[in-house]
Each structure stands twice: as structure tokens, then as C-alpha cells.
Short mmCIF file of C-alpha atoms in Angstrom, two decimals:
data_model
loop_
_atom_site.label_atom_id
_atom_site.label_comp_id
_atom_site.label_asym_id
_atom_site.label_seq_id
_atom_site.Cartn_x
_atom_site.Cartn_y
_atom_site.Cartn_z
CA MET A 245 19.45 -9.42 10.62
CA TRP A 246 16.74 -9.36 10.08
CA GLY A 247 14.24 -10.23 7.00
CA GLY A 248 14.25 -12.53 4.41
CA ARG A 249 12.89 -13.99 0.88
CA ARG A 250 9.51 -14.96 2.54
CA LEU A 251 7.48 -13.29 0.88
CA GLN A 252 8.42 -14.13 -2.20
CA GLN A 253 5.37 -16.55 -2.41
CA TRP A 254 3.25 -13.50 -2.63
CA ARG A 255 5.16 -11.04 -4.86
CA GLN A 256 7.07 -11.58 -7.36
CA ASP A 257 8.18 -8.21 -7.69
CA LEU A 258 10.88 -7.27 -4.76
CA PRO A 259 14.80 -6.79 -4.93
CA PRO A 260 17.51 -8.65 -4.39
CA GLY A 261 18.74 -9.19 -0.95
CA PRO A 262 16.89 -9.66 2.62
CA ILE A 263 13.21 -7.41 2.48
CA GLY A 264 12.14 -7.16 5.81
CA GLU A 265 8.70 -5.26 5.36
CA SER A 266 6.36 -4.91 1.80
CA TRP A 267 4.18 -1.84 2.13
CA ASP A 268 0.96 -2.89 0.31
CA LEU A 269 -1.38 -0.60 0.86
CA ALA A 270 -0.04 3.16 1.58
CA ASP A 271 -0.76 6.90 0.78
CA HIS A 272 2.72 8.31 2.37
CA GLU A 273 4.78 10.41 0.89
CA ARG A 274 7.82 8.10 0.92
CA GLY A 275 5.01 5.34 -0.78
CA MET A 276 2.04 5.45 -2.41
CA SER A 277 0.12 2.60 -3.60
CA VAL A 278 -1.40 2.98 -7.25
CA VAL A 279 -4.89 0.99 -8.46
CA ALA A 280 -3.65 -1.96 -10.75
CA GLN A 281 -7.27 -2.96 -12.22
CA GLY A 282 -10.89 -1.89 -13.15
CA PRO A 283 -12.43 2.18 -13.22
CA LEU A 284 -9.81 3.48 -11.53
CA ALA A 285 -6.81 1.47 -12.72
CA GLY A 286 -3.52 3.81 -13.28
CA ARG A 287 -4.63 6.25 -10.15
CA THR A 288 -2.50 6.80 -6.93
CA VAL A 289 -4.99 6.16 -3.60
CA ALA A 290 -4.59 9.81 -2.38
CA PRO A 291 -7.70 11.12 -5.02
CA VAL A 292 -9.04 8.22 -4.80
CA VAL A 293 -9.36 8.47 -0.80
CA VAL A 294 -10.56 12.42 -2.17
CA GLU A 295 -13.05 11.70 -3.79
CA ALA A 296 -14.36 8.58 -2.03
CA GLY A 297 -14.46 9.23 1.21
CA PRO A 298 -16.63 7.40 3.59
CA ALA A 299 -17.65 5.16 0.83
CA LEU A 300 -14.16 3.62 0.10
CA VAL A 301 -13.22 3.83 4.27
CA GLY A 302 -15.81 3.91 6.18
CA ALA A 303 -18.45 5.69 7.36
CA GLY A 304 -16.71 7.13 10.63
CA PHE A 305 -13.73 8.54 7.74
CA ARG A 306 -13.39 12.23 8.24
CA GLY A 307 -10.89 12.74 5.48
CA GLY A 308 -7.24 13.12 5.44
CA VAL A 309 -4.99 10.10 4.30
CA PHE A 310 -5.85 7.19 3.76
CA PRO A 311 -6.19 6.03 7.55
CA LEU A 312 -4.58 2.53 7.20
CA MET A 313 -1.16 0.82 5.73
CA VAL A 314 -0.68 -2.78 5.19
CA LYS A 315 2.74 -3.77 5.54
#
């Protein structure tokens, strides 16, 4: 009914079948992003946000989960 394979041009790791959405950056109990490269590689978003806070998210950030989900 919805979805397709057009995301394949940007993502090579999709499961088979129609794809309706892709969570590309998330701090959510059902999907946690992991840093891919650099000195923080292998760490999930949640502890990085706790440690870096406003330096990562912006001056207005007052704590909590990463305030953005990129789909």
C-alpha cells in the first residue's frame, strides 16, 4: 500500500520488501543510532548527548533525549 525501494539509492543496508521510512538519526527506545566514525565510534546517541549536551545539540538544549529524529 505504501513504501517502495527508492531509499536504496542512499542506503545499501535495507531489509527486503517495501520500505516506508528510514530512521537515520534517532534516540528512541525502538531505534538508537550509533556513531559510525571518529573518536566516538561505536557509542550510541544517548550517552553522547548526555556528555556533549549543548555543544552537540545547540545552546538552547536543556537536557533529555536527543530532540530530533531524522527520517
